[in-house]
């Protein structure tokens, strides 16, 4: 089969690799019909996340048709159309039982490495480093799906791939980010990063009752997309984000702040961002946390900082004393995708939201390498790439 | 001379002190000799007298420090360490490979009630420790002995979290004394306990062995090879190499777990749930 493999820093290629096979009784094989490039794939693309190896198949946003099931899978059949959550859960451990699927105790095949890196083994992820299980990803013609009796969500045939594909990651991620804010009627929510996750966070915040959403980014087309959803926009390319947020909230600050940027924040006119850039360039620190620092700075006293953006390491000069003295609540982590897929599918079926609004480019798998470059550089008004197969 | 109980300087550090002290003494003696010659030449009066006195004091100070270092190296006792509460001798002893065996206990939580875990492990030695011989489910049970990594282990099941979960623990009084060896053994036992946990909870052990990937780079191939070597090395550090038997593929497959009792294709698992044997 053909698959997009990481070949080194800022380099991916479409390679011919062996077809996947069932390795455990609860496995299934899915023929991929649509797959997307996630913003967090760009962290891998740039070689910023440890334990990625040349030859690893990337991709964790995908869906397709079941072509083979293991003997332990009784609720799926060949021909079922499914969308897969990006994280892999066993469904049996104490964490899965609590709905904390991204903390699954059993799905990470490299728990020793994960424990060394993070103190606990987090759930395995598709195509996202060996620290997270080393599973082959979904930017491929076929994918092996572990614990296939637990993770896949069957989708009705009447819904196009593009409407349900993002149940795999960015829609639940944006939703959980907004839900973590504990939104009360009348609340104002600030969202750093108007990329795909940020866009879903903005829409989710409105659905959950936010009165105002303030979107912060420096890319014009993303700000336009945020404005189309009803958000008030702040262009941070000229700096002054804190002042703008204070002005917008009569000096109080947003009730909750969502950092949908994560580890690759581009600060403008900010010393901390320059220092982060220098340390990242010297490989001294992978995370550039300018957006997180701003969120802590701007959030109102007693407010919440919700972090769906990915961080992987240590952060220097984090204004934690500011967070402490303002009494902020932090909510963060990989999305418990399985918890949200079905209710969000129902919202899609009811026509409350059409997630395909975020797609800017529809390409083929063979176009993957160029698509990565385009997405990274935000060229051609690229907000989201979907690759259709078969 | 200080007795054994007063030692607070590690062996390597003692040798360093002896060496530094000897060099310091040599310097002090040479410096003192030169100072005495200068003093004879300069006479009893004049500005050179003060300089000579200062040089003599420096020699004396250097010599005293060097003697102190020699004493520190010879006796293994350091008064400064004593005042600061530092004891590198004890620290080194704890990390020394081949020192007195230390107890080691590792545990894992299984998300099933004890009675259910016991039923799942029925018929084997692990079942015995869970009270299959008549003890009430949930009661503390006498541990049984298992043998792996060249050591005798007590394996025990105990209720946890309001009897909703089960604590599976492995204890040995014969763990390696060195911190590195101890950590290596702990990692091996942890891995095995996690395998048991996965088998009992899910009926299989997550794996990526044999999955598809693109062309590996040189570093990737080296990393894969290194991982294999590290795995074997860890086993050897934790226990004598002769006792680390890589199981055959057939042996490696776990026994069918309840509820998905139709087998398992996971290589590398070394737990026989039916017999309760744990092979590392």
XYZ file of C-alpha atoms in Angstrom:
670
model
C 0.000 0.000 0.000
C 0.971 3.647 -0.235
C 1.530 5.660 2.905
C 2.935 9.021 3.954
C 6.091 8.374 5.940
C 8.236 10.763 7.914
C 11.680 10.907 6.317
C 13.435 13.454 8.463
C 13.025 17.017 9.598
C 10.620 18.883 7.273
C 10.529 15.924 4.928
C 7.788 13.393 4.281
C 7.350 11.064 1.348
C 4.757 8.709 -0.070
C 6.264 5.243 0.181
C 5.123 1.759 -0.697
C 4.957 -0.291 2.507
C 3.504 -3.694 3.404
C -0.235 -3.856 4.000
C -1.182 -3.980 7.686
C -2.249 -7.237 9.260
C -4.224 -8.152 12.350
C -1.856 -8.486 15.286
C -4.343 -9.016 18.114
C -7.833 -10.523 18.358
C -9.468 -7.154 18.946
C -7.868 -5.572 15.847
C -9.543 -4.564 12.609
C -8.202 -3.355 9.291
C -9.754 -0.244 7.786
C -9.481 0.858 4.161
C -9.000 4.601 4.430
C -11.341 6.738 2.365
C -10.389 10.164 3.743
C -7.523 11.408 5.849
C -6.412 14.851 6.969
C -3.278 16.649 8.040
C -3.589 17.988 11.554
C -1.788 21.022 12.921
C -0.130 18.720 15.419
C 1.279 16.707 12.503
C 3.334 19.802 11.758
C 5.114 19.388 15.100
C 6.177 15.955 13.874
C 6.984 17.253 10.403
C 9.399 19.764 11.900
C 11.039 17.041 13.977
C 10.055 18.733 17.222
C 8.607 15.743 19.023
C 11.020 13.138 20.407
C 10.900 9.426 19.528
C 9.624 9.807 15.973
C 11.567 7.533 13.627
C 12.252 7.726 9.926
C 9.780 5.481 8.162
C 6.955 6.034 10.650
C 3.571 6.355 8.951
C 1.928 9.632 9.923
C -1.688 10.648 10.343
C -4.266 10.458 13.079
C -7.348 11.969 11.449
C -8.878 9.383 9.178
C -11.940 7.319 8.382
C -12.801 4.483 6.085
C -14.405 1.125 5.588
C -13.784 -2.000 7.632
C -12.231 -4.722 5.497
C -11.160 -7.235 8.148
C -11.936 -7.853 11.810
C -10.208 -9.920 14.468
C -11.896 -12.742 16.291
C -12.436 -10.605 19.351
C -14.419 -7.944 17.510
C -18.115 -8.664 17.488
C -19.670 -5.265 17.006
C -18.081 -4.425 13.652
C -18.489 -6.118 10.317
C -16.702 -5.945 7.019
C -18.168 -3.071 5.057
C -18.987 -0.882 8.063
C -18.123 2.751 7.549
C -16.235 4.115 10.534
C -14.400 7.159 11.785
C -11.523 6.546 14.188
C -10.570 8.615 17.222
C -6.946 9.712 17.077
C -6.175 8.138 20.434
C -6.464 4.446 21.122
C -8.321 3.220 24.194
C -8.703 -0.288 25.540
C -12.127 0.359 27.047
C -11.363 -1.811 30.072
C -8.909 0.002 32.312
C -9.843 2.287 35.183
C -9.241 5.380 33.087
C -11.382 4.256 30.171
C -14.078 3.335 32.676
C -14.047 6.949 33.858
C -14.251 8.238 30.294
C -10.656 9.434 30.416
C -9.776 7.631 27.228
C -6.621 9.576 26.426
C -5.181 8.300 29.699
C -5.767 4.650 28.784
C -3.523 2.370 30.797
C -3.127 -0.411 28.256
C -2.877 0.936 24.726
C 0.615 2.420 24.844
C 3.054 -0.225 23.664
C 6.017 1.731 24.984
C 4.831 2.394 28.496
C 8.370 2.307 29.885
C 9.415 5.157 27.578
C 6.230 7.058 28.342
C 6.749 6.623 32.071
C 10.308 7.893 31.759
C 9.131 10.895 29.746
C 5.875 11.708 31.477
C 5.685 9.721 34.691
C 2.699 7.745 33.418
C 1.908 5.863 30.243
C -0.603 7.884 28.257
C -2.795 6.327 25.594
C -1.370 5.196 22.315
C -1.928 7.506 19.349
C -1.977 6.785 15.643
C 1.104 8.035 13.864
C 2.414 10.093 16.734
C 5.833 8.930 17.937
C 6.981 5.810 19.721
C 6.569 7.510 23.074
C 2.850 7.379 22.285
C 2.837 3.743 21.253
C 4.461 3.839 17.836
C 1.264 2.904 16.018
C 1.214 3.315 12.240
C -0.880 6.294 11.226
C -3.827 6.862 8.950
C -2.274 8.774 6.075
C -2.206 5.491 4.230
C -4.453 3.296 2.151
C -5.028 0.870 5.012
C -4.697 1.074 8.775
C -4.630 -1.475 11.542
C -7.093 -0.443 14.247
C -6.358 -1.853 17.737
C -9.239 -2.399 20.181
C -11.605 -2.100 17.258
C -14.541 -3.162 19.414
C -14.141 0.027 21.450
C -12.807 2.884 19.337
C -14.423 3.154 15.899
C -17.646 5.095 15.506
C -19.964 3.744 12.839
C -21.293 6.545 10.705
C -24.495 6.611 8.664
C -24.059 6.235 4.944
C -26.007 9.419 4.303
C -23.256 11.672 5.644
C -20.297 12.593 3.452
C -16.796 11.844 4.680
C -16.092 15.533 4.949
C -18.912 16.037 7.422
C -17.776 13.341 9.837
C -14.020 13.048 9.280
C -13.196 15.652 11.890
C -14.920 13.670 14.610
C -11.559 11.892 14.670
C -9.828 14.818 16.361
C -10.291 18.514 15.767
C -14.034 18.794 16.381
C -13.972 16.890 19.706
C -10.741 18.679 20.601
C -12.261 22.097 20.032
C -15.391 20.987 21.839
C -13.540 19.662 24.885
C -11.479 22.858 25.009
C -14.672 24.908 25.193
C -16.372 22.515 27.578
C -13.348 22.718 29.886
C -13.996 26.463 30.201
C -17.153 25.763 32.211
C -18.962 28.400 30.178
C -21.761 30.284 31.908
C -24.332 32.363 30.037
C -22.841 35.739 29.240
C -19.235 34.591 29.422
C -16.526 35.950 27.195
C -14.054 33.413 25.856
C -10.729 34.264 24.231
C -9.254 31.779 21.780
C -5.598 31.947 20.807
C -5.075 30.373 17.382
C -7.783 30.418 14.734
C -6.527 27.285 13.060
C -8.794 24.243 12.712
C -8.961 23.422 16.443
C -9.444 27.084 17.269
C -12.273 27.329 14.732
C -14.077 24.421 16.346
C -13.401 25.837 19.797
C -14.980 29.143 18.732
C -18.098 27.449 17.393
C -18.297 25.096 20.363
C -18.034 28.006 22.791
C -20.999 29.695 21.134
C -23.008 26.458 21.181
C -22.201 26.037 24.876
C -23.518 29.479 25.682
C -20.696 31.987 25.397
C -21.921 35.511 24.732
C -18.725 36.699 23.117
C -15.722 34.942 21.640
C -12.515 36.816 20.933
C -10.261 35.145 18.363
C -6.560 35.942 18.287
C -4.386 35.095 15.294
C -2.189 36.746 12.708
C -3.345 34.924 9.567
C -5.982 36.985 7.722
C -8.006 34.114 6.252
C -8.224 32.395 9.618
C -9.413 35.575 11.254
C -11.991 35.925 8.460
C -13.205 32.393 9.164
C -13.438 33.192 12.882
C -15.356 36.376 12.165
C -17.754 34.390 9.984
C -18.575 32.326 13.075
C -19.404 35.462 15.009
C -16.112 35.944 16.844
C -14.551 39.343 17.438
C -11.073 39.226 16.004
C -7.734 40.463 17.288
C -4.822 40.539 14.879
C -1.763 39.865 16.997
C 0.747 40.608 14.262
C 1.121 44.123 15.644
C 1.262 43.064 19.287
C -0.925 44.583 21.979
C -3.072 41.491 22.557
C -3.355 42.049 26.313
C -4.398 45.647 25.834
C -6.942 44.645 23.189
C -8.449 42.007 25.455
C -8.626 44.391 28.377
C -10.263 46.990 26.196
C -12.780 44.436 24.972
C -13.684 43.339 28.501
C -13.687 46.679 30.290
C -10.422 45.844 31.980
C -11.526 42.581 33.548
C -10.143 40.023 31.118
C -11.868 37.070 29.428
C -13.700 34.607 31.680
C -11.787 31.781 30.068
C -8.873 31.574 27.671
C -8.261 28.758 25.208
C -4.717 28.158 23.977
C -5.329 26.427 20.666
C -1.809 27.227 19.482
C 0.412 25.016 21.580
C 4.121 24.559 21.267
C 4.786 26.562 18.107
C 3.529 29.988 19.026
C 4.828 32.858 16.904
C 5.045 35.831 19.194
C 5.193 39.275 17.621
C 7.151 42.067 19.237
C 7.622 39.951 22.360
C 10.892 39.226 24.111
C 9.690 35.911 25.528
C 8.849 34.708 22.028
C 12.274 35.684 20.740
C 13.925 33.806 23.577
C 11.725 30.776 22.876
C 12.650 30.946 19.195
C 16.343 31.029 20.051
C 16.091 28.096 22.447
C 14.030 26.086 19.978
C 16.559 26.787 17.224
C 19.339 25.561 19.493
C 17.278 22.499 20.411
C 17.358 23.515 24.049
C 13.587 23.665 24.413
C 10.907 22.373 22.029
C 7.965 24.363 23.392
C 7.373 28.006 22.479
C 4.714 29.038 24.921
C 4.036 32.678 24.057
C 0.292 32.060 23.605
C 0.023 30.268 26.933
C 1.819 33.086 28.735
C -0.523 35.609 27.134
C -3.549 33.546 28.112
C -2.410 33.446 31.735
C -1.689 37.169 31.644
C -5.048 38.138 30.174
C -7.416 35.710 31.876
C -9.604 37.258 34.532
C -9.119 36.447 38.220
C -10.611 33.066 39.020
C -10.931 32.268 35.329
C -9.982 29.157 33.404
C -7.160 28.498 30.985
C -7.995 25.596 28.688
C -5.160 24.136 26.642
C -5.979 21.905 23.677
C -2.744 22.958 21.945
C 0.000 20.355 22.111
C 3.015 20.771 24.375
C 5.713 18.132 24.702
C 8.421 19.305 27.073
C 9.465 21.941 29.564
C 8.521 25.599 29.407
C 10.869 28.315 30.565
C 9.650 31.560 32.084
C 6.100 30.398 32.574
C 4.247 33.068 34.560
C 2.937 30.578 37.054
C 3.041 33.006 39.957
C 0.615 35.166 38.013
C -1.654 32.150 37.546
C -1.449 31.303 41.225
C -2.226 34.749 42.486
C -5.144 35.154 40.076
C -6.502 31.789 41.150
C -6.711 30.381 37.657
C -7.927 26.904 36.828
C -6.023 24.934 34.207
C -7.622 22.272 32.041
C -5.588 20.542 29.399
C -4.556 17.339 27.745
C -5.214 15.093 24.819
C -8.888 14.899 24.022
C -10.993 12.073 25.379
C -12.260 11.757 21.834
C -14.394 8.666 22.334
C -16.445 10.547 24.921
C -17.530 13.188 22.407
C -17.801 11.432 19.054
C -21.363 10.187 19.260
C -22.966 13.315 20.754
C -21.162 15.459 18.218
C -22.224 13.138 15.400
C -25.783 13.696 16.545
C -25.273 17.445 16.333
C -23.984 17.009 12.795
C -26.979 14.843 11.915
C -29.320 17.492 13.317
C -27.623 20.053 11.107
C -26.349 22.172 13.992
C -22.884 22.272 12.494
C -21.179 21.195 9.283
C -17.519 20.593 10.111
C -16.477 20.681 6.463
C -16.403 24.500 6.628
C -12.777 24.287 7.741
C -11.481 22.472 4.639
C -9.455 24.614 2.288
C -7.778 21.941 0.146
C -8.960 18.600 -1.186
C -6.054 16.559 -2.484
C -4.804 13.015 -3.144
C -2.512 10.984 -0.908
C 0.280 11.442 -3.438
C 0.003 15.191 -2.898
C 0.829 14.750 0.785
C 4.435 16.003 0.828
C 3.533 19.261 -0.903
C 0.471 19.624 1.284
C 2.564 19.412 4.445
C 4.800 22.191 3.194
C 1.870 24.346 2.144
C 0.067 23.843 5.461
C 3.193 24.640 7.441
C 3.839 27.824 5.508
C 0.125 28.756 5.464
C 0.379 29.319 1.742
C -2.555 29.461 -0.643
C -4.940 30.322 2.247
C -4.440 26.813 3.558
C -6.422 26.092 6.719
C -7.093 22.369 6.397
C -6.010 19.670 3.965
C -8.098 16.580 3.369
C -6.805 13.763 1.196
C -9.374 11.519 -0.405
C -8.454 7.930 -1.276
C -10.247 5.216 -3.144
C 42.130 6.307 62.967
C 38.417 6.566 62.403
C 36.467 3.399 62.763
C 34.113 1.997 60.127
C 31.095 3.744 61.592
C 32.710 7.158 61.162
C 33.399 6.795 57.476
C 31.509 9.350 55.473
C 33.684 9.662 52.352
C 33.240 7.399 49.354
C 36.182 5.266 48.167
C 36.740 7.119 44.908
C 36.660 10.397 46.747
C 39.157 9.063 49.321
C 41.636 8.199 46.607
C 41.149 11.659 45.177
C 41.823 13.206 48.565
C 44.990 11.142 49.015
C 46.273 12.153 45.603
C 45.426 15.807 46.060
C 46.884 15.757 49.582
C 50.151 14.209 48.407
C 50.487 16.749 45.629
C 49.656 19.545 48.043
C 52.259 18.342 50.543
C 54.868 18.230 47.810
C 54.045 21.758 46.781
C 54.056 22.990 50.391
C 57.441 21.425 51.118
C 58.989 22.869 47.969
C 57.470 26.259 48.703
C 58.668 26.155 52.294
C 62.206 25.256 51.193
C 62.258 28.112 48.712
C 60.936 30.492 51.357
C 63.621 29.463 53.821
C 66.317 30.021 51.223
C 64.863 33.464 50.464
C 64.781 34.243 54.176
C 68.458 33.356 54.599
C 69.391 35.582 51.676
C 67.288 38.556 52.756
C 68.546 38.691 56.331
C 66.612 39.802 59.402
C 65.712 43.324 58.291
C 64.311 45.145 55.308
C 61.147 45.006 53.196
C 61.781 41.411 52.068
C 61.183 40.174 55.564
C 57.411 40.736 55.377
C 57.118 38.964 52.042
C 59.067 36.030 53.360
C 56.818 35.786 56.380
C 53.714 35.784 54.174
C 55.236 33.084 51.956
C 56.000 31.018 55.010
C 52.433 31.333 56.222
C 51.175 30.273 52.823
C 53.396 27.200 52.907
C 52.141 26.324 56.348
C 48.504 26.781 55.325
C 49.001 24.731 52.162
C 50.780 22.031 54.093
C 48.059 21.875 56.725
C 45.346 21.627 54.073
C 47.273 18.907 52.282
C 47.734 16.993 55.514
C 44.016 17.304 56.106
C 43.301 15.844 52.702
C 45.707 12.974 53.321
C 44.024 12.328 56.663
C 40.598 12.470 54.982
C 41.722 9.974 52.355
C 43.400 7.637 54.820
C 40.571 7.552 57.349
C 37.563 8.035 55.089
C 36.228 10.615 57.524
C 35.574 14.251 56.731
C 34.714 16.702 59.490
C 33.194 19.177 57.032
C 30.875 16.483 55.658
C 29.980 15.604 59.221
C 28.956 19.191 59.950
C 26.991 19.371 56.711
C 25.339 15.998 57.209
C 26.796 14.624 53.992
C 27.689 10.944 53.728
C 28.966 9.932 50.312
C 30.235 6.639 51.749
C 26.729 5.489 52.611
C 25.425 6.744 49.283
C 28.051 4.779 47.386
C 27.350 1.656 49.418
C 23.704 1.833 48.490
C 24.597 2.070 44.796
C 27.354 -0.537 44.874
C 26.724 -3.536 42.652
C 27.188 -6.690 44.618
C 26.454 -5.123 47.958
C 23.939 -6.534 50.383
C 20.666 -7.546 48.781
C 17.809 -5.123 49.216
C 14.091 -5.831 49.235
C 12.160 -4.768 46.163
C 8.415 -4.557 45.741
C 6.480 -3.487 42.687
C 2.764 -3.420 42.163
C 0.093 -2.678 39.611
C -3.630 -1.989 39.874
C -6.023 -4.132 37.896
C -9.426 -2.689 37.134
C -11.419 -5.685 38.282
C -12.580 -6.780 41.738
C -10.352 -9.273 43.460
C -12.876 -12.075 43.205
C -13.123 -11.584 39.462
C -9.366 -11.465 39.020
C -9.083 -14.614 41.062
C -11.675 -16.294 38.886
C -9.868 -15.165 35.760
C -6.647 -16.608 37.056
C -8.333 -19.772 38.203
C -6.418 -22.957 38.429
C -3.002 -21.436 38.731
C -0.669 -20.476 41.501
C -1.820 -16.890 41.365
C -5.260 -18.156 42.201
C -3.936 -19.691 45.382
C -2.729 -16.395 46.711
C -6.105 -14.853 46.028
C -7.717 -17.162 48.491
C -8.906 -20.015 46.330
C -7.939 -22.323 49.137
C -10.838 -21.127 51.215
C -10.114 -17.560 52.215
C -12.868 -15.043 51.676
C -12.546 -12.993 48.522
C -11.123 -9.645 49.393
C -9.324 -10.850 52.467
C -5.583 -10.508 52.654
C -4.122 -13.720 51.425
C -0.850 -15.382 52.148
C 1.583 -14.796 49.339
C 3.022 -17.614 47.323
C 6.446 -17.887 45.893
C 7.253 -17.396 42.267
C 10.679 -17.572 40.705
C 11.906 -15.289 37.968
C 14.953 -13.164 37.212
C 16.895 -15.650 39.358
C 15.012 -14.623 42.441
C 12.236 -15.848 44.636
C 9.236 -13.556 44.593
C 6.132 -13.333 46.688
C 3.168 -12.591 44.487
C 0.027 -11.291 46.081
C -3.414 -10.047 45.165
C -5.227 -7.612 47.415
C -8.412 -5.598 47.115
C -8.080 -1.905 46.344
C -10.253 1.130 45.746
C -13.336 0.023 47.639
C -12.940 -3.520 46.393
C -13.496 -2.385 42.808
C -9.885 -2.951 41.820
C -7.137 -5.394 42.650
C -3.558 -4.735 43.625
C -1.157 -7.276 42.157
C 2.237 -7.056 43.791
C 5.554 -8.824 43.461
C 7.990 -8.715 46.374
C 11.505 -10.054 46.804
C 13.921 -9.774 49.695
C 16.710 -10.616 47.311
C 16.790 -7.557 45.078
C 20.101 -6.190 43.840
C 21.732 -3.618 46.085
C 23.001 -1.282 43.419
C 20.600 1.444 42.372
C 21.141 0.807 38.669
C 20.592 -2.917 38.942
C 17.626 -2.347 41.190
C 16.035 0.014 38.700
C 16.682 -2.450 35.872
C 15.005 -5.226 37.780
C 12.126 -2.946 38.749
C 11.613 -2.043 35.100
C 11.482 -5.707 34.133
C 9.008 -6.544 36.860
C 6.912 -3.485 36.026
C 6.745 -4.557 32.408
C 5.616 -8.019 33.387
C 3.042 -6.741 35.844
C 1.689 -4.410 33.188
C 1.428 -7.346 30.783
C -0.538 -9.337 33.333
C -2.743 -6.320 33.959
C -3.378 -5.859 30.238
C -4.180 -9.526 29.756
C -6.573 -9.618 32.685
C -8.241 -6.320 31.794
C -8.380 -6.534 28.010
C -7.586 -10.107 27.038
C -4.558 -9.073 24.993
C -1.372 -7.061 25.161
C -0.991 -4.033 22.935
C 1.709 -4.487 20.332
C 3.128 -2.968 17.193
C 5.528 -5.781 16.425
C 5.246 -6.650 12.788
C 3.332 -3.551 11.743
C 4.014 -1.649 8.536
C 6.462 1.182 8.269
C 8.527 2.918 5.639
C 12.251 2.751 5.192
C 14.069 3.238 8.479
C 17.058 5.530 8.643
C 20.398 4.451 10.011
C 19.553 5.893 13.415
C 16.204 4.156 13.423
C 17.762 0.782 12.675
C 20.362 1.417 15.357
C 17.631 2.423 17.820
C 15.695 -0.762 17.138
C 18.809 -2.838 17.622
C 19.717 -0.869 20.723
C 16.279 -1.487 22.174
C 16.778 -5.232 21.783
C 20.215 -5.044 23.341
C 18.970 -2.859 26.172
C 16.187 -5.302 26.893
C 18.617 -8.164 27.206
C 21.132 -6.069 29.124
C 18.490 -4.988 31.611
C 17.644 -8.601 32.242
C 21.284 -9.406 32.753
C 21.837 -6.537 35.135
C 18.785 -7.549 37.098
C 19.818 -11.170 37.310
C 22.430 -13.602 35.978
C 22.297 -13.927 32.220
C 22.069 -17.672 32.358
C 18.670 -17.387 33.937
C 17.229 -15.106 31.307
C 15.642 -17.420 28.812
C 14.014 -15.729 25.884
C 10.842 -17.714 25.436
C 10.064 -19.346 22.167
C 7.230 -17.840 20.151
C 4.933 -20.583 21.289
C 5.821 -20.069 24.927
C 5.628 -16.353 24.539
C 1.963 -16.335 23.691
C -0.168 -15.743 26.725
C -2.780 -18.167 27.736
C -6.211 -17.283 26.523
C -7.720 -14.694 28.761
C -11.340 -14.906 29.783
C -13.972 -13.281 27.570
C -11.718 -13.180 24.569
C -10.457 -16.652 24.995
C -9.748 -17.174 21.353
C -6.032 -16.752 21.553
C -3.578 -13.989 21.105
C -1.065 -13.131 18.464
C 1.066 -11.020 20.692
C 4.659 -12.175 20.811
C 6.850 -11.368 23.774
C 4.350 -11.977 26.546
C 5.836 -14.192 29.173
C 3.000 -14.691 31.534
C 1.122 -17.926 31.824
C -2.119 -16.999 33.487
C -3.326 -20.553 33.827
C -0.277 -21.702 35.699
C 0.376 -18.356 37.300
C 3.997 -18.459 36.223
C 5.677 -15.213 35.367
C 8.785 -15.481 33.211
C 11.125 -12.557 32.842
